[in-house]
Amino acid sequence: MRERAHRVIPGGIYGHNMDKFLWPGAPQFWSRAHGALIWDADGKEYVDLMCSWGPIVHGHNHPVVEAAAATQRHLMDTANGPGEIFVELAELLVGIVSYADWAVFAKSGTDVTTLALMLARAATGRRTVLVARRSFHGTAPWCNPRDTGTTPGDRAHIAYFEYNDPTSLHAAAAAHSGDVAAVILTPHSHPAAYTQEEVREDFARGVRRLCDTLGACLILDEVRTGFRVSFGSSWDHLGIRPDLSCWSKAIANGYPVSALLGTESLRDAARQVYIGGTFWTSAVPMAAAVACITLLQESDGVATMAATGQRIVDGIRGQAESTGIDIVMSGPPAMPYIEFRDDDDPTVAKRWAAAVAERGVYLNPTHNWFISTALDEQHVDRVLDATAGAFDTLLHRRLG
Ligand code: PMP
């Protein structure tokens, strides 16, 4: 597969699946997925702790979501315009997300973070957007993690601050005084390959206050957290309401749809900006989204994911402690991340992930994992057997 791909796809593979992020020999191509299990191109079975990098919340091919998608597919999918499901999904999201008065839909997280910037600029007539350094908001030129192929102009009106650091936030705002259209940030800090950090409450309040003082928009990027870490806004527990928010990954259990939600004050801007894409009103992903979110609500899926994730995190922490291996696990239990102390590259994390994979569990050494509701007790036992075995492998290597 790799050789064939290299001939017809530049680099063979892109994004998270590039060789440099994985361990030598890591599976990069997949043949099948069902529930909590996935099979690589060679047919090897794994318990899935990556969940397609976030979209899968109920397990792969969940019958309720698939039935809703199939019913809609039988009627229509991509048509000349949206179906009733377009309004139904908007009503559902507006009903669940406390501050939202309207929704618009697209396909990817990048689509809606980019749209959020356009709406903020349309509403304020200003240019500058403040972005937390290292935060991932997608692959468009304004936020692509690499500079290659972008021009300085693409980021001319992007200014950076450090997450959880009010001094750097205010300095970035002051440097662009009179021109700040928005601040965009994730509900907690979760850049790939870095320790995750809870948002500090005073910092979150400071962001809201700054936006109010400047008349700028607060954009919350919930693409990774939404409907996995919280059911509804991830900042509800703080009582802080953004003006715009971006949703995608977990809303449709693997079907491609994203949503930009906003408050009444941004409705006009959303009417003025030209929004659209050929597939942006496709009905099947929206039917999947309604089924996915309704099922999460009925089954209290977010609580299940948190409990399952906690069992895995506690188990791994205990194993590391008893083998004397120094690790840090960070992030909410439904999207945990592991780091090994003094691990540049990270060599040890990759070695550990490879040993875990050999034992039939797929996770990633440089990115947070994603927990689904499909993981039952037996799956968790399999995960913890594999991680324990992998710690032993590290220990023997070290002693040997
Ligand atoms: N924002 C965040 C927080 C993300 O995690 C991602 C994807 N990892 C995106 C935006 C971009 O989403 P997409 O890959 O669907 O464009």
PDB file of C-alpha atoms and ligand atoms in Angstrom, residues 16 53 107-111 113 136-139 186 190 221-224 248-249 367, ligand 1:
ATOM      1  CA  HIS A  16      -1.319  12.834  11.117  1.00  0.00           C
ATOM      2  CA  TRP A  53      -8.979  11.507  15.178  1.00  0.00           C
ATOM      3  CA  LYS A 107     -17.835  20.145   5.847  1.00  0.00           C
ATOM      4  CA  SER A 108     -14.655  20.517   7.898  1.00  0.00           C
ATOM      5  CA  GLY A 109     -13.336  22.155  11.024  1.00  0.00           C
ATOM      6  CA  THR A 110     -11.160  24.395   8.853  1.00  0.00           C
ATOM      7  CA  ASP A 111     -14.244  25.556   6.937  1.00  0.00           C
ATOM      8  CA  THR A 113     -12.920  28.313  11.857  1.00  0.00           C
ATOM      9  CA  PHE A 136      -4.459  24.036  15.777  1.00  0.00           C
ATOM     10  CA  HIS A 137      -7.441  25.553  13.981  1.00  0.00           C
ATOM     11  CA  GLY A 138      -7.079  23.796  10.626  1.00  0.00           C
ATOM     12  CA  THR A 139      -5.090  23.841   7.420  1.00  0.00           C
ATOM     13  CA  THR A 186      -9.958  26.204  22.162  1.00  0.00           C
ATOM     14  CA  HIS A 190      -4.613  20.863  23.433  1.00  0.00           C
ATOM     15  CA  ASP A 221     -13.064  26.330  18.656  1.00  0.00           C
ATOM     16  CA  GLU A 222     -14.908  23.214  19.868  1.00  0.00           C
ATOM     17  CA  VAL A 223     -13.902  21.108  16.861  1.00  0.00           C
ATOM     18  CA  ARG A 224     -11.984  18.620  19.025  1.00  0.00           C
ATOM     19  CA  SER A 248     -17.219  19.258  13.640  1.00  0.00           C
ATOM     20  CA  LYS A 249     -15.499  15.988  14.503  1.00  0.00           C
ATOM     21  CA  HIS A 367      -1.395  13.370  19.741  1.00  0.00           C
TER      22      HIS A 367
HETATM   23  N1  PMP B   1      -9.816  23.027  15.184  1.00  0.00           N
HETATM   24  C1  PMP B   1      -9.412  22.063  16.024  1.00  0.00           C
HETATM   25  C2  PMP B   1      -9.366  22.343  17.500  1.00  0.00           C
HETATM   26  C3  PMP B   1      -9.039  20.809  15.539  1.00  0.00           C
HETATM   27  O1  PMP B   1      -8.631  19.852  16.388  1.00  0.00           O
HETATM   28  C4  PMP B   1      -9.113  20.573  14.143  1.00  0.00           C
HETATM   29  C5  PMP B   1      -8.747  19.231  13.549  1.00  0.00           C
HETATM   30  N2  PMP B   1      -7.885  18.469  14.261  1.00  0.00           N
HETATM   31  C6  PMP B   1      -9.535  21.621  13.310  1.00  0.00           C
HETATM   32  C7  PMP B   1      -9.886  22.827  13.863  1.00  0.00           C
HETATM   33  C8  PMP B   1      -9.602  21.440  11.822  1.00  0.00           C
HETATM   34  O2  PMP B   1     -10.578  20.521  11.481  1.00  0.00           O
HETATM   35  P1  PMP B   1     -10.541  19.787  10.060  1.00  0.00           P
HETATM   36  O3  PMP B   1      -9.374  18.847  10.101  1.00  0.00           O
HETATM   37  O4  PMP B   1     -11.843  19.076   9.962  1.00  0.00           O
HETATM   38  O5  PMP B   1     -10.389  20.846   9.026  1.00  0.00           O
END
